[in-house]
Short mmCIF file of C-alpha atoms in Angstrom, two decimals:
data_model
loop_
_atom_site.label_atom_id
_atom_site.label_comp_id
_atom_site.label_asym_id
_atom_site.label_seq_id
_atom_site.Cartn_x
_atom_site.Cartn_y
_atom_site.Cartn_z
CA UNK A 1 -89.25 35.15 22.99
CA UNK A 2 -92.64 35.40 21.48
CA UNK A 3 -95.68 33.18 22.90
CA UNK A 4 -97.61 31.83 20.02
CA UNK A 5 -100.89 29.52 21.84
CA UNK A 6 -101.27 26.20 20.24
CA UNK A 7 -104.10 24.15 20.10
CA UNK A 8 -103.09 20.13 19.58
CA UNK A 9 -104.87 17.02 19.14
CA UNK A 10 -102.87 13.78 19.21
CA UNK A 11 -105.85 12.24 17.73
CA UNK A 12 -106.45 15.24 15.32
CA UNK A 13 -103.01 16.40 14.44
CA UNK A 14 -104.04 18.35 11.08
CA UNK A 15 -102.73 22.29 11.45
CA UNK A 16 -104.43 25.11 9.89
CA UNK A 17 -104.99 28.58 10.14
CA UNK A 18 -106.41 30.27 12.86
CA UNK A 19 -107.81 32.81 11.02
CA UNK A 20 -109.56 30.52 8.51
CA UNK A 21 -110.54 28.24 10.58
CA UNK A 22 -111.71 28.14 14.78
CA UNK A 23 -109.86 25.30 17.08
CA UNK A 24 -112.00 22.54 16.58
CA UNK A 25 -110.98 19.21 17.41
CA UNK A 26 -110.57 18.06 13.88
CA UNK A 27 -109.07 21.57 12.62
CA UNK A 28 -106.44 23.40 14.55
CA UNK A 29 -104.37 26.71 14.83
CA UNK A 30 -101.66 26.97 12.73
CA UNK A 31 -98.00 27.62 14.46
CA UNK A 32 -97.00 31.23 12.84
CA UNK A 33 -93.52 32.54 13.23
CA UNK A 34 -92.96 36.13 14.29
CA UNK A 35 -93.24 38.39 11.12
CA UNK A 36 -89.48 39.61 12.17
CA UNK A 37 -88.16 36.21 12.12
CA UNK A 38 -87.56 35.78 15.67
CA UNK A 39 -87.24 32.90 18.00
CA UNK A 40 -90.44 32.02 19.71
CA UNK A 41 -92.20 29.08 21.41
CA UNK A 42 -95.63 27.66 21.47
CA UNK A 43 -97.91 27.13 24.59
CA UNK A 44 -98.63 24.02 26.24
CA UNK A 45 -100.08 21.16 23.70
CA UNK A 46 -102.02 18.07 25.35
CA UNK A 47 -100.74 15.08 24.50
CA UNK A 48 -104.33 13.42 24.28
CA UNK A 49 -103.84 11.35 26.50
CA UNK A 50 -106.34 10.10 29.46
CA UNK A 51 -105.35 12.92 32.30
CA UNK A 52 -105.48 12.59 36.13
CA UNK A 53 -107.69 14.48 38.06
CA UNK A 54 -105.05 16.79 39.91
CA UNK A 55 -103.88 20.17 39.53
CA UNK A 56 -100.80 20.97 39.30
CA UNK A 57 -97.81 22.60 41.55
CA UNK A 58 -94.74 24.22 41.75
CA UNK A 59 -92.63 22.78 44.39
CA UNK A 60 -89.86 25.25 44.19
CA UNK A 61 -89.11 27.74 41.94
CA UNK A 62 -89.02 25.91 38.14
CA UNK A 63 -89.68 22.62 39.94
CA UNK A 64 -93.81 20.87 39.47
CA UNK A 65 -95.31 18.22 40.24
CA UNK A 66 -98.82 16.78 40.43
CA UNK A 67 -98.80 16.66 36.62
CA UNK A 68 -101.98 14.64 35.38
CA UNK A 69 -101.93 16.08 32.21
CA UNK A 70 -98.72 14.87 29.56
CA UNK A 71 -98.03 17.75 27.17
CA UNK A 72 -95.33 19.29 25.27
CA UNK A 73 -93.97 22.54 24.43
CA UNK A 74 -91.94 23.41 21.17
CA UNK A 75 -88.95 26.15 21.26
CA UNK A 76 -88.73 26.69 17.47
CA UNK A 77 -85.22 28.63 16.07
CA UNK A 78 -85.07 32.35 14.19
CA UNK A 79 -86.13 31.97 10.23
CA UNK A 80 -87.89 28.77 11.43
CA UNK A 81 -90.37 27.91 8.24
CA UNK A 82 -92.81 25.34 8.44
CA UNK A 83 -91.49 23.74 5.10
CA UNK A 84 -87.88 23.24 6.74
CA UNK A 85 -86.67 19.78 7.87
CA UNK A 86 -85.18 20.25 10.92
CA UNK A 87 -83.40 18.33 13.61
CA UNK A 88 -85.98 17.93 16.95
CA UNK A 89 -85.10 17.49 20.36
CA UNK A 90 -87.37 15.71 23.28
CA UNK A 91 -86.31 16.70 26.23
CA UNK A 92 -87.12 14.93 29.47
CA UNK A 93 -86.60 16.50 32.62
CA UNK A 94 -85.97 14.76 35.91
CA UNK A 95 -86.86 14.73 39.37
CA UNK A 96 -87.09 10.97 40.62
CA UNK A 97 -90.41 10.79 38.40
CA UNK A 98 -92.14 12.52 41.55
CA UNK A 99 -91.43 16.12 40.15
CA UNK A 100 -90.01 17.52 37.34
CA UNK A 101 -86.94 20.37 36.97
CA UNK A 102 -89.28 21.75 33.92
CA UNK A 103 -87.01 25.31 33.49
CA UNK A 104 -83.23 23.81 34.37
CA UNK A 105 -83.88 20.98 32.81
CA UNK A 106 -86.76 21.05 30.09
CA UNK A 107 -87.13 24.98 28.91
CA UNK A 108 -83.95 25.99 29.53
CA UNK A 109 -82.65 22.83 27.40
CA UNK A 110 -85.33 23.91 24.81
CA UNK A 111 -84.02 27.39 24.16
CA UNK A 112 -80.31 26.08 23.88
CA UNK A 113 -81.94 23.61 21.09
CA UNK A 114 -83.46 26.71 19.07
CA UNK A 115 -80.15 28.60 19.54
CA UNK A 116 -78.30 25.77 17.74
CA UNK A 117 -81.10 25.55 15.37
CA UNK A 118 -83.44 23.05 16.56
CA UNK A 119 -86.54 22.65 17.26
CA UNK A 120 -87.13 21.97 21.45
CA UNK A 121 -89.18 19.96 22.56
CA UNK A 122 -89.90 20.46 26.50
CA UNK A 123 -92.21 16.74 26.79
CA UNK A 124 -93.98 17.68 30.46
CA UNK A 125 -94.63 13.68 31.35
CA UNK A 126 -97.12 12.45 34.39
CA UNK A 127 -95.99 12.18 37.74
CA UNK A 128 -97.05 13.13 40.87
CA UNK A 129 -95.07 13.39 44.66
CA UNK A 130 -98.57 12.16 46.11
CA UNK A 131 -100.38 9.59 43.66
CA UNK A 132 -98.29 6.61 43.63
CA UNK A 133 -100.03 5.61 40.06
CA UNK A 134 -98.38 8.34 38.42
CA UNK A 135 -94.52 7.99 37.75
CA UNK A 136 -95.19 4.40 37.98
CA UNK A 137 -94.60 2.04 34.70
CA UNK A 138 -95.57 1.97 32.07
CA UNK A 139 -97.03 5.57 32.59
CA UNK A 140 -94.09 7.85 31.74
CA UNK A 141 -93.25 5.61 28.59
CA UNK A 142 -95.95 6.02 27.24
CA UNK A 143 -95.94 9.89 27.41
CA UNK A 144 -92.53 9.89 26.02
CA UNK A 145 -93.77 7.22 23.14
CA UNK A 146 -96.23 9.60 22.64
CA UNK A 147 -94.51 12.78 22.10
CA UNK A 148 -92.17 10.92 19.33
CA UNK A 149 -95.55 9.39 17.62
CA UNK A 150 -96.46 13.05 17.69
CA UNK A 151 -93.67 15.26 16.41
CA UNK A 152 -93.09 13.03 13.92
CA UNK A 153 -96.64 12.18 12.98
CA UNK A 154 -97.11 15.64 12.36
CA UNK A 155 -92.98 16.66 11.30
CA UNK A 156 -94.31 18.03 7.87
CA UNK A 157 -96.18 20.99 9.73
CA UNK A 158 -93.52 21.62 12.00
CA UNK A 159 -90.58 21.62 10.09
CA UNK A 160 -88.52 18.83 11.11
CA UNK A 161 -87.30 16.08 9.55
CA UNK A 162 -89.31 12.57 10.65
CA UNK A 163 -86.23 10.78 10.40
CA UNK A 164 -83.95 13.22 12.98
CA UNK A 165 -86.25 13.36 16.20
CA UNK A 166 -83.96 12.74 19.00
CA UNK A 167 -84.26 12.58 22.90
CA UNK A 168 -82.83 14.12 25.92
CA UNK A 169 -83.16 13.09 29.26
CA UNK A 170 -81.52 14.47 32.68
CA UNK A 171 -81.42 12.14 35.93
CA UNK A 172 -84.54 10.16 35.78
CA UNK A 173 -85.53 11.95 32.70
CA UNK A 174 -82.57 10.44 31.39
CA UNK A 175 -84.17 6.67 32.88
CA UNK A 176 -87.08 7.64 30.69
CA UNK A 177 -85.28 8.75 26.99
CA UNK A 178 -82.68 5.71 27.86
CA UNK A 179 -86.57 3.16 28.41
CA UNK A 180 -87.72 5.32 25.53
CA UNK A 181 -84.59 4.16 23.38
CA UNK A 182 -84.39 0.76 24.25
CA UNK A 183 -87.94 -0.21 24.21
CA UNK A 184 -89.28 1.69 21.67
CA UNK A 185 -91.15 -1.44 20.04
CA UNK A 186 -91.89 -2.95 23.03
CA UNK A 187 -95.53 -4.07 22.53
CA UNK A 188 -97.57 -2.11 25.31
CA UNK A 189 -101.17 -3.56 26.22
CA UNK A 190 -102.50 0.57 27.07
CA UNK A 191 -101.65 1.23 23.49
CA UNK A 192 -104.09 -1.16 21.97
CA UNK A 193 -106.56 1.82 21.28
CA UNK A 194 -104.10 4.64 20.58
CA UNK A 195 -104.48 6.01 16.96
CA UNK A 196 -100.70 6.47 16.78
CA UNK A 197 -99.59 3.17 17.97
CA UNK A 198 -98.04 2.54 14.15
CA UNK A 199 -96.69 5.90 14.00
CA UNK A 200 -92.64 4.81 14.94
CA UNK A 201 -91.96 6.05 18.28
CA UNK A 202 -87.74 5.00 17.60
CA UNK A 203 -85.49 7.98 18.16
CA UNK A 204 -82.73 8.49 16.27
CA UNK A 205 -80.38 9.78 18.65
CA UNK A 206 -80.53 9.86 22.41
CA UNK A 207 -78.77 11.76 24.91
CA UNK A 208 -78.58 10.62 28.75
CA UNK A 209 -76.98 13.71 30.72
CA UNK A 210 -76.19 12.16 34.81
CA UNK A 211 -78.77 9.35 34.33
CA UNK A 212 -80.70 6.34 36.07
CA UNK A 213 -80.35 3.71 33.51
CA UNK A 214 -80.34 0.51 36.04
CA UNK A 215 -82.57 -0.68 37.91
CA UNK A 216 -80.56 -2.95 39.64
CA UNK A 217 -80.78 -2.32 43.65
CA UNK A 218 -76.60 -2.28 44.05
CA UNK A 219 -76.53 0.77 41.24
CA UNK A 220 -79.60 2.14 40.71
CA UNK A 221 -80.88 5.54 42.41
CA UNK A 222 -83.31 4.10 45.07
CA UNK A 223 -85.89 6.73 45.01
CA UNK A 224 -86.22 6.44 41.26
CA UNK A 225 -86.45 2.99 41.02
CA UNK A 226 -89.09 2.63 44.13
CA UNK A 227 -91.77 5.14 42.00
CA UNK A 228 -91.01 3.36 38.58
CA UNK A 229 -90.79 -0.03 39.58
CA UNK A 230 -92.76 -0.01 42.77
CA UNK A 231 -91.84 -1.26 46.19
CA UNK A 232 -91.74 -5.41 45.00
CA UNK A 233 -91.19 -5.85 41.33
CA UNK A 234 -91.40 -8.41 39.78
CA UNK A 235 -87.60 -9.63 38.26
CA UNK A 236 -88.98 -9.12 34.93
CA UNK A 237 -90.18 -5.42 35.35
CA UNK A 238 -86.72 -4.50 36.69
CA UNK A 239 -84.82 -6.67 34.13
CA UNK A 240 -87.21 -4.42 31.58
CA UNK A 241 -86.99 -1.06 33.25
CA UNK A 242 -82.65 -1.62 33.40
CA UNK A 243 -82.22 0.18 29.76
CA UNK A 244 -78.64 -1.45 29.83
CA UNK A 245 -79.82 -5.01 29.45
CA UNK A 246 -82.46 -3.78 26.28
CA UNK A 247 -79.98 -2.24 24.37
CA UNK A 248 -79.95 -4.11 20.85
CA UNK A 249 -78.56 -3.31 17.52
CA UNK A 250 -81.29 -1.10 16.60
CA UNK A 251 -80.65 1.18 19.47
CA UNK A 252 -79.91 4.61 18.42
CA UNK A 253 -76.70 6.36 18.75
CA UNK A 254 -75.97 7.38 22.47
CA UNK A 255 -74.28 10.23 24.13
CA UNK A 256 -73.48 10.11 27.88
CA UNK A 257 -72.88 12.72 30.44
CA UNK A 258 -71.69 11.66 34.24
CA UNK A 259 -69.62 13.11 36.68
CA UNK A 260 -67.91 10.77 39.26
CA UNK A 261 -68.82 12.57 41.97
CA UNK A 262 -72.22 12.12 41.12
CA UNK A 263 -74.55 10.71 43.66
CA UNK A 264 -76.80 8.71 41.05
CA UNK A 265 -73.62 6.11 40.47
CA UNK A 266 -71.65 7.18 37.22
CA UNK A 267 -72.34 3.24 37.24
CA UNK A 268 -75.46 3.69 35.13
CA UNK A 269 -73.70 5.81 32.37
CA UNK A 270 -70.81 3.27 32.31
CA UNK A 271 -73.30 0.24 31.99
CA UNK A 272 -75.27 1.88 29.04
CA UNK A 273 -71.61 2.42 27.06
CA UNK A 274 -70.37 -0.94 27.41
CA UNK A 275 -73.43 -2.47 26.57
CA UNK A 276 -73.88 0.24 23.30
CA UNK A 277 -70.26 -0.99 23.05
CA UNK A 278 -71.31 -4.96 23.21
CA UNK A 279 -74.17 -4.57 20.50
CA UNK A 280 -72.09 -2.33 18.03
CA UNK A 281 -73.95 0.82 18.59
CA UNK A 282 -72.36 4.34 18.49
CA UNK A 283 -71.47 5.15 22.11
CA UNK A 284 -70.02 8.62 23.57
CA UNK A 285 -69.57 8.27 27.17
CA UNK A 286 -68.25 11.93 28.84
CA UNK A 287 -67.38 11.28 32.11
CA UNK A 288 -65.77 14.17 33.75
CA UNK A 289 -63.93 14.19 37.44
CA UNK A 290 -66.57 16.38 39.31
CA UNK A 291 -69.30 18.42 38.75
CA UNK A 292 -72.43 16.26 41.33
CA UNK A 293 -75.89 15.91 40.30
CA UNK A 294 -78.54 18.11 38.85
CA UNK A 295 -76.40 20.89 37.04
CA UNK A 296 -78.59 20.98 33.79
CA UNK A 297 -76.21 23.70 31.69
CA UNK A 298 -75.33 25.68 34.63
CA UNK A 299 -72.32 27.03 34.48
CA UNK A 300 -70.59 26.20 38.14
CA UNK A 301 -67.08 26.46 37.60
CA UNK A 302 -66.56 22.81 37.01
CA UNK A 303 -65.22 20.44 34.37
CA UNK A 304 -69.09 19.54 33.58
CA UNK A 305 -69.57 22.83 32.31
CA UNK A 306 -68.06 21.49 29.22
CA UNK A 307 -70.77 19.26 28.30
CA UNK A 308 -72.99 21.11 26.90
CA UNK A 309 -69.92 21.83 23.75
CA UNK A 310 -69.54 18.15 23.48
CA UNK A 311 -72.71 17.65 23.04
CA UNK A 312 -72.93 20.11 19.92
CA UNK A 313 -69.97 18.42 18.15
CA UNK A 314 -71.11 15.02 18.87
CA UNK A 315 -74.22 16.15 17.20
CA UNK A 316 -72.26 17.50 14.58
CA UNK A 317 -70.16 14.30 13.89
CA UNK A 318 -73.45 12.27 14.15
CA UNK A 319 -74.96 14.26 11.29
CA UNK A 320 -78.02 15.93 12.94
CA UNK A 321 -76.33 19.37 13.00
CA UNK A 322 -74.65 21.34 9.79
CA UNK A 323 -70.88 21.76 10.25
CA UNK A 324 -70.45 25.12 10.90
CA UNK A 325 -68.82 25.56 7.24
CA UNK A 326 -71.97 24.56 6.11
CA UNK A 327 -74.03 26.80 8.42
CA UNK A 328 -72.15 29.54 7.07
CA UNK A 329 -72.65 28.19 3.23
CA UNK A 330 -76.61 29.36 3.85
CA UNK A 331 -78.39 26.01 5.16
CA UNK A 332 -80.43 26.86 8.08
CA UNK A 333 -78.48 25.97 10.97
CA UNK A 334 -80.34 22.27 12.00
CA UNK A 335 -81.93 22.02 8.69
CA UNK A 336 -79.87 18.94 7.99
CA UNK A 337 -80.94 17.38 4.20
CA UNK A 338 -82.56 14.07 4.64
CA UNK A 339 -81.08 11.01 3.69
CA UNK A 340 -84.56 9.57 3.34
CA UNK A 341 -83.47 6.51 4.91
CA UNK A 342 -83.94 5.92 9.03
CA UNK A 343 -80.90 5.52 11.20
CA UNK A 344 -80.39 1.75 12.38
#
């Protein structure tokens, strides 16, 4: 792939040319495809938001931590146009919200999204395996609320479609898109300031692959829970952070990945259906007999190397990818026509 830099401003989120105009904070370079119409991904965008004073590692190879700073990086498709209205994914990787899996689970997940016609969205959220602030709520929320106030503040430059921004989230990552899709209007007090805070931070699909969605002690993954939560939270902060008990009829449509040999409880992904299932919202829970933890789309020669095909028809049936007759009919493969109307 191709590395076009971006420069970003949450709080400046105008594009234009780079050759026109110099990255200023209230003008910005432009994203430019390759002239031979080839996949390609930007750089690393800041977020905006207020950044902790460490620097970053690498843990292991494709695992970091010590993030201070959240940002994103956008995978965009071959023949991507910045007048097309594409379906976006957020992508959340996971690692207990002390590191992060950013390649298996973020670019990696990013690339597959271009390939299918997407645009990816790899959202690089705080946490650190030192700093006990960071990873702690309502700090990776707000990162991920951020990212959807962003793509779809500025949709119209990227071409995607405001109204099909989805998220993806893997292990704890999946925790945060399941918080992010449950408590999307959830009044937060570090948002008073934020010039996006009325910018709709709902997605409109979600996709939990082997997450934490409890936080109840009994099914919850322990380490994830102790940096979200804390070591003594409060009953309200877990009954908050425990995405099955938000789920309402305005959640978005949900697709579910577990394996029961899992060690994060398939628990979690069963709670989330029947509680989608409770408040009439669409529900696909894929549970399959083995396959562990922390496979991302690795292929290891079990029945969870299917998921990643599910996942494609399910967005298929949901409407946020072209059937492949209509692929073939010409439409840019994730350029799905607007409905104007948001999913409820």
């Amino acid at each position: 792939m191709n590395m076009n830099p971006v420069f970003f401003s949450a709080f400046f989120p105008a594009f234009a040319c780079a050759a026109a105009v110099p990255p200023e904070p209230s003008a910005l370079e432009a994203i430019c495809p390759p002239s031979e119409g080839k996949a390609f991904h930007s750089g690393w965008i800041s977020l905006g938001l207020k950044a902790a004073d460490l620097k970053e590692k690498q843990v292991s190879a494709g695992h970091i931590t010590d993030v201070g700073e959240a940002q994103v990086l956008l995978h965009f498709p071959a023949g991507w146009k910045p007048q097309d209205r594409r379906t976006a994914l957020c992508i959340f990787p996971g690692g207990g919200y002390s590191i992060q899996a950013i390649e298996k689970e973020g670019s990696r997940i990013a690339g597959w999204a271009a390939e299918h016609g997407m645009v990816g969205v790899v959202v690089k959220y705080r946490v650190s395996g030192t700093s006990n602030a960071l990873g702690k709520f309502p700090g990776p929320l707000l990162d991920a609320r951020q990212a959807l106030r962003t793509v779809r503040e500025n949709a119209s430059s990227l071409g995607i479609d405001p109204l099909r921004i989805g998220v993806m989230g893997f292990s704890a990552g999946g925790h945060l898109a399941a918080m992010t899709s449950t408590l999307w209007n959830r009044t937060l007090p570090e948002e008073a300031e934020n010039p996006l805070k009325n910018i709709s931070a709902r997605p409109d699909f979600s996709m939990f692959i082997y997450p934490v969605i409890s936080m109840a002690p009994h099914t919850t993954h322990g380490g994830t829970r102790n940096k979200i939560l804390g070591p003594h939270p409060s009953p309200a902060l877990e009954e908050m952070c425990s995405a099955e008990r938000q789920v309402t009829k305005q959640t978005p449509p949900v697709f579910l990945v577990h394996a029961l040999d899992d060690g994060v409880s398939c628990a979690n992904s069963r709670l989330m259906e029947q509680a989608c299932r409770n408040k009439g919202v669409p529900v696909s829970l894929n549970l399959y007999p083995t396959g562990g933890h922390g496979y991302g789309m690795e292929k290891r020669g079990h029945p969870t190397d299917q998921w990643p095909d599910a996942a494609e028809q399910w967005l298929r049936e949901q409407g946020f990818l072209p059937s492949p007759a209509s692929a073939r009919g010409g439409a840019p493969s994730g350029a799905v026509p607007s409905s104007g109307t948001r999913r409820e």
